[in-house]
XYZ file of C-alpha atoms in Angstrom:
332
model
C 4.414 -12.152 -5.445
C 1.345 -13.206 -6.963
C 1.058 -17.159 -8.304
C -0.972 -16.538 -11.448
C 0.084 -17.504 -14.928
C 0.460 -19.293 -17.372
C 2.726 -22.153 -15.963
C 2.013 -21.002 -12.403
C -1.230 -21.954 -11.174
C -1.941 -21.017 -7.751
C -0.825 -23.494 -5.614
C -3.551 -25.402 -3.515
C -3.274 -25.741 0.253
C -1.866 -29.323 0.464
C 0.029 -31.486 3.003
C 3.734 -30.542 2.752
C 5.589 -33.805 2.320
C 7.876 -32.468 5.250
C 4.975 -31.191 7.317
C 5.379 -33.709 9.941
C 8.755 -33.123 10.511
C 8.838 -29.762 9.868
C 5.563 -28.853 12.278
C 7.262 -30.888 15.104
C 10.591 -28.242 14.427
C 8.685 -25.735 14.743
C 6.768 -26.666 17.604
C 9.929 -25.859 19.124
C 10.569 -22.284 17.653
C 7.066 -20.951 17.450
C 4.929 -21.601 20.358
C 6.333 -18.559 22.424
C 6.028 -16.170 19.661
C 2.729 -17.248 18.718
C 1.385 -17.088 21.897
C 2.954 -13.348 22.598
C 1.122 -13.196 19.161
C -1.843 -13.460 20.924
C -1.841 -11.665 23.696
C -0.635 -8.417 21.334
C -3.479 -8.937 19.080
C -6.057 -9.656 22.419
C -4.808 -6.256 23.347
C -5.505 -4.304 20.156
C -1.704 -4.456 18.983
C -0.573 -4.704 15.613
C 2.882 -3.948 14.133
C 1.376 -0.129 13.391
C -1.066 0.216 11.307
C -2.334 -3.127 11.139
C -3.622 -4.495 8.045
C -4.160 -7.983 5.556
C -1.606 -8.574 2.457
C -2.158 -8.032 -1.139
C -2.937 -10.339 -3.492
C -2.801 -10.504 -7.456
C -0.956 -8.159 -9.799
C -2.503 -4.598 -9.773
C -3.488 -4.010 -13.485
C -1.733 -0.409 -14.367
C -2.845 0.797 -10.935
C -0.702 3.864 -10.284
C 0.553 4.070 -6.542
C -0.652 6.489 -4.052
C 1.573 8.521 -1.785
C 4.651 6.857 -0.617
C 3.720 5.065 2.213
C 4.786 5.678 5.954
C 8.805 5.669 6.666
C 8.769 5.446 10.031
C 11.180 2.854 11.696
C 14.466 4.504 10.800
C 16.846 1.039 8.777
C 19.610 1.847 11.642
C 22.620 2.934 9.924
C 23.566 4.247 7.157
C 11.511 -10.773 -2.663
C 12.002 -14.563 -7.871
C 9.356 -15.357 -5.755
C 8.313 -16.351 -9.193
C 5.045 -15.497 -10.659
C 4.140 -15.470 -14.503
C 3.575 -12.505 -16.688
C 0.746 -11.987 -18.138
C -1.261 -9.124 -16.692
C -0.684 -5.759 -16.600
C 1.990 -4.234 -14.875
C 1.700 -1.347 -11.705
C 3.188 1.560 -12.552
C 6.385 2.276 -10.123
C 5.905 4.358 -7.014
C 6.402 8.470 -7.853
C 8.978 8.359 -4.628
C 10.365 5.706 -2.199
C 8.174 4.676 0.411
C 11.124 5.528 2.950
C 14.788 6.298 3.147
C 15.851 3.281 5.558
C 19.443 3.009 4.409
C 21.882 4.368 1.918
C 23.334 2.480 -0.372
C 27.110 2.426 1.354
C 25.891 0.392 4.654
C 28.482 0.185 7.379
C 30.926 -2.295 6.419
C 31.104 -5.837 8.051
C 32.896 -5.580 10.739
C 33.983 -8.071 13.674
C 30.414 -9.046 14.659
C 29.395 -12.466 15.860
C 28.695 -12.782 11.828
C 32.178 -11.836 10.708
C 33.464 -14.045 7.809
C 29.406 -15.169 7.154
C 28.399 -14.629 3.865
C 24.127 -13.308 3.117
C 22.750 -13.237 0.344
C 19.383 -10.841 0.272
C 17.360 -10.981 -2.951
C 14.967 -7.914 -3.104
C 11.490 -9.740 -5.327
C 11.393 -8.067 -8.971
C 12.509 -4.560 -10.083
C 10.471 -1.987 -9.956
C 11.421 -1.143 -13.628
C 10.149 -4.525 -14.747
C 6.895 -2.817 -16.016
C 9.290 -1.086 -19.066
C 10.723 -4.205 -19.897
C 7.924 -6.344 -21.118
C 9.828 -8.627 -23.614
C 13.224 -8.998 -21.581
C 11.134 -10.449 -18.088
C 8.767 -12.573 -20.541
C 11.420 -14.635 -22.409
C 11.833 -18.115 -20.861
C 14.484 -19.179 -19.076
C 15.704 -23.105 -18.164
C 15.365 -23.483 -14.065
C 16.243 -26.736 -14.138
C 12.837 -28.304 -14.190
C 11.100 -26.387 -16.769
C 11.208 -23.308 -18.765
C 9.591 -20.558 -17.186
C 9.713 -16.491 -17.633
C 13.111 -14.698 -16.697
C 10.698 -12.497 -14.124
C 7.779 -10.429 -13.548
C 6.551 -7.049 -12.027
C 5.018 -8.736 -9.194
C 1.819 -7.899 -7.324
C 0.972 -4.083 -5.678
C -1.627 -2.994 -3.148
C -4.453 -2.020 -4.139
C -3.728 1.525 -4.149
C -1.243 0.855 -6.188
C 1.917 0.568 -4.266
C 4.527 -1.714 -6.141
C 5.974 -4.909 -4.301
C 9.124 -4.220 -5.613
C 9.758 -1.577 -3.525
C 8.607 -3.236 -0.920
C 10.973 -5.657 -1.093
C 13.787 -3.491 -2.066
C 12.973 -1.234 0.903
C 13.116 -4.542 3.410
C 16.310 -5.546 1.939
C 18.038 -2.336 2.727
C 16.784 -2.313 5.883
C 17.858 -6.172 6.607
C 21.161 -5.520 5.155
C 21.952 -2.883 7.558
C 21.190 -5.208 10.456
C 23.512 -7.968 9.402
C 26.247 -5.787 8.686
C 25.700 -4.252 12.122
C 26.467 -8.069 13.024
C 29.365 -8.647 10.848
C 27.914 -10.060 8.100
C 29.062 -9.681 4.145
C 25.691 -8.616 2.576
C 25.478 -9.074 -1.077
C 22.066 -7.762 -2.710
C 20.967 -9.691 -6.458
C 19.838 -6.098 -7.170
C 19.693 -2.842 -5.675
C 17.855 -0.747 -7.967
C 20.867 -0.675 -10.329
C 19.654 -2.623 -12.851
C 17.274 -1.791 -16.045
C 15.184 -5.088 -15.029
C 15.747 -8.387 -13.668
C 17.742 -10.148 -12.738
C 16.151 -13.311 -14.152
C 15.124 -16.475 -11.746
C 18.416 -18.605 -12.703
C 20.745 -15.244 -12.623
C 18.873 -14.555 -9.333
C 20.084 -18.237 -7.774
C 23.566 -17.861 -9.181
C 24.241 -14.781 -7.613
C 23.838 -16.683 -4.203
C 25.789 -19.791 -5.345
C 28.355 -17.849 -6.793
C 29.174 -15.724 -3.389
C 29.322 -19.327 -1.679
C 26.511 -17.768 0.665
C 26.232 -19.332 4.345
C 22.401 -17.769 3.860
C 20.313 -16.808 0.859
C 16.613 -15.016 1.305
C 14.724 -13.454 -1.004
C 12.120 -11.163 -0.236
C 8.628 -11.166 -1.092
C 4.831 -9.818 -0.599
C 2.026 -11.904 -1.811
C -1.005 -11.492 -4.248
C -3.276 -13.631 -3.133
C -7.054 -12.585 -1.996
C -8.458 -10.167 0.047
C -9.403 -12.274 3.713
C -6.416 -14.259 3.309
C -3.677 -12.891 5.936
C -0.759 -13.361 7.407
C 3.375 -14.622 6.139
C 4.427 -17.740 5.598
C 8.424 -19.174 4.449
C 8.615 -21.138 1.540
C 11.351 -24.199 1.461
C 12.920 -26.215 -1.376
C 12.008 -29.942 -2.149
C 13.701 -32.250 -2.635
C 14.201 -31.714 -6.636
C 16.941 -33.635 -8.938
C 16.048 -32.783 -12.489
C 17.993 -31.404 -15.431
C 20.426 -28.590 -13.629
C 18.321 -28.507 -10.194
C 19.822 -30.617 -7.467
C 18.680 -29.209 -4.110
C 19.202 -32.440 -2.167
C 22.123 -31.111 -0.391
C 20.211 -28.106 0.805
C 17.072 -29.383 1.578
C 17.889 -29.745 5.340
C 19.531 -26.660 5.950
C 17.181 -24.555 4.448
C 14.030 -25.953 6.324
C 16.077 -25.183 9.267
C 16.861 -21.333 8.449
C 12.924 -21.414 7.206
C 11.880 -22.674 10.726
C 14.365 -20.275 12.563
C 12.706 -17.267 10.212
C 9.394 -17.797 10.710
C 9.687 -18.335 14.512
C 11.561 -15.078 14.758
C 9.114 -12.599 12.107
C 6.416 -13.850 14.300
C 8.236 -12.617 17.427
C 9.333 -9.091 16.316
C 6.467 -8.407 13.729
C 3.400 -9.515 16.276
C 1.884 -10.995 12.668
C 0.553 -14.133 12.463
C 1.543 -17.365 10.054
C -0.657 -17.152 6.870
C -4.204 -18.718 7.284
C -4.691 -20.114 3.501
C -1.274 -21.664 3.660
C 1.244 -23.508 5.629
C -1.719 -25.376 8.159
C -0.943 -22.671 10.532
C 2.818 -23.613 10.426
C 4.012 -20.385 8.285
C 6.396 -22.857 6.768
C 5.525 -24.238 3.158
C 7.654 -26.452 1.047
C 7.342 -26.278 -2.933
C 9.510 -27.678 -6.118
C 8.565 -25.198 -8.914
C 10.379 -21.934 -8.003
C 13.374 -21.991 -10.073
C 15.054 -19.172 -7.248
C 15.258 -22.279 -4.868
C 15.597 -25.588 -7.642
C 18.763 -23.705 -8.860
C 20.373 -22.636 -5.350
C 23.053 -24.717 -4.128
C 23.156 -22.823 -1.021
C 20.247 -22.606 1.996
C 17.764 -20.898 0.376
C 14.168 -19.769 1.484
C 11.507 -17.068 -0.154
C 9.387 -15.241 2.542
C 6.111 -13.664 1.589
C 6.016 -10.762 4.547
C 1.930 -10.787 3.949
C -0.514 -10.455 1.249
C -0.436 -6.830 -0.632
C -4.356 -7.404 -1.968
C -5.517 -7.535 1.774
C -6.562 -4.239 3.186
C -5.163 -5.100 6.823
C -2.141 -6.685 5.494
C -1.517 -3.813 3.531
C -1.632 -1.245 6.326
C 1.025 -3.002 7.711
C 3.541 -3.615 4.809
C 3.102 0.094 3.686
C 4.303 1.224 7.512
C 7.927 2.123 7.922
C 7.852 0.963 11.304
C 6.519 -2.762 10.901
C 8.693 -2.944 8.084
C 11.700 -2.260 10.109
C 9.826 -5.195 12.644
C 10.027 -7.605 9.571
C 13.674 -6.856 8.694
C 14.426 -7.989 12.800
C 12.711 -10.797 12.495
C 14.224 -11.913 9.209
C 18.009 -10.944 10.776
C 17.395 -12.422 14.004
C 16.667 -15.928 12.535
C 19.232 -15.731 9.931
C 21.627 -14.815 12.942
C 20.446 -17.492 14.832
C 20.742 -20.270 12.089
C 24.308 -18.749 11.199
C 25.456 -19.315 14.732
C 23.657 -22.286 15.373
């Protein structure tokens, strides 16, 4: 997602008010992937293609090819900006076949009986629907709009299928585990969901896990993922002060884990090198009542970032990652 707009301003590298706490968790979960981390990248690895993230909303750029599939998905992203610019066009194909629709059922995994849910960022038909995804919305702290198209490379390839592609792939892992897997959207739906809708889906399933997928806008030079956390927030219909704990913990157990399988690194304009950021104006987490976090896989407006999201193969790397710490938070 990209964090322009009109009530969105990007936000500013800043002290997390948990970034004590939270970089001494971490200290615990990331120093072995971080330094495999760096002995991949000292010997020319990268999760395929290597390549920076994305940044701000393409303006009407119309994708390219469908990028690489590779990385079969085994079987078989309201990361809130503002509207306002123009939206990319939606990709001429998918960018890979990872899963069908009718993933393997749960079955008696060491997840059986846990309930995930996977929000997929935007819709890739939010570019028709100009009206319906710019009407405001109450999240509990503020109005904002119901969603966006979200950012694109720069050759044009839409983060909505991105994150739709991810999801598919990350469902089929945790039903491979034995998880229930519920999806906000699937490419079902004419637009949307909005940000609230988005939240309630989660609450309403009485997830164990919520995580909704996401690839940034930010600019080119800036690299790298990072997890985004709730605040503490009690405003108007946004309580997360029962989740607050629990979802820095999944957050931590993510980001240790995408750095792991994906060989990336945490983002270097965010997070102080933690990965981990905590924020209070994304209505997706205000309005969850379950633990919640948003990660931003890398930035789309970043050549090098790019090469990567737009390969099938690191994009099956980023659905382990994700699975592997949501496994490992569900089990404790």
């Amino acid at each position: 997602m990209s964090y322009t707009g009109p009530d969105f301003e990007p936000p500013q590298p800043r002290r997390s008010p948990l970034r004590r706490p939270l970089t001494v968790a971490v200290a615990a979960l990331v120093p072995g992937a971080l330094l495999g981390w760096g002995v991949y990248a000292a010997v020319g690895g990268g999760a395929d293609d290597g390549g920076p993230n994305g940044a701000d909303r393409a303006a009407g750029a119309r994708p390219s090819a469908a990028p690489s599939s590779g990385g079969a998905a085994s079987a078989s992203d309201d990361a809130e900006e503002s509207a306002g610019s123009s939206s990319p066009a939606p990709a001429s194909s998918k960018p890979s076949a990872p899963a069908s629709k009718s993933a393997p059922a749960a079955g008696s995994g060491p997840l059986k009986g846990k309930v995930v849910v996977i929000d997929p960022g935007h819709n890739p038909a939010n570019f028709r629907h100009a009206s319906e995804i710019n009407r405001k919305v109450n999240v509990g702290t503020h109005w904002k709009e119901c969603d966006t198209t979200g950012t694109a490379t720069n050759a044009g390839w839409p983060e909505a299928e991105f994150t739709l592609d991810v999801a598919h792939r990350l469902r089929t892992l945790l039903e491979e585990q034995g998880a229930t897997v519920k999806l906000t959207q699937d490419g079902d739906r004419s637009y949307g969901p909005c940000v609230d809708e988005r939240a309630r889906i989660g609450n309403e399933a009485h997830a164990d896990a919520a995580i909704s997928i996401h690839a940034d806008g930010s600019g080119a030079g800036n690299r790298g993922f990072h997890v985004i956390m709730p605040g503490a927030v009690h405003d108007g219909a946004a309580d997360t002060r029962a989740v607050v704990a629990p979802s820095a913990e999944l957050g931590q157990r993510v980001a240790g884990n995408f750095v792991r399988a994906t060989g990336s690194a945490p983002s270097n304009y965010l997070g102080d090198g933690t990965g981990l950021v905590t924020r209070t104006d994304l209505g997706g987490l205000n309005l969850s009542t379950v633990p919640k976090v948003f990660i931003e896989c890398g930035n789309m407006r970043d050549g090098k970032d790019a090469a990567l999201l737009t390969s099938g193969s690191w994009r099956q790397k980023a659905a382990q990652g994700m699975s592997e710490g949501i496994v490992s938070f569900l089990r404790g």
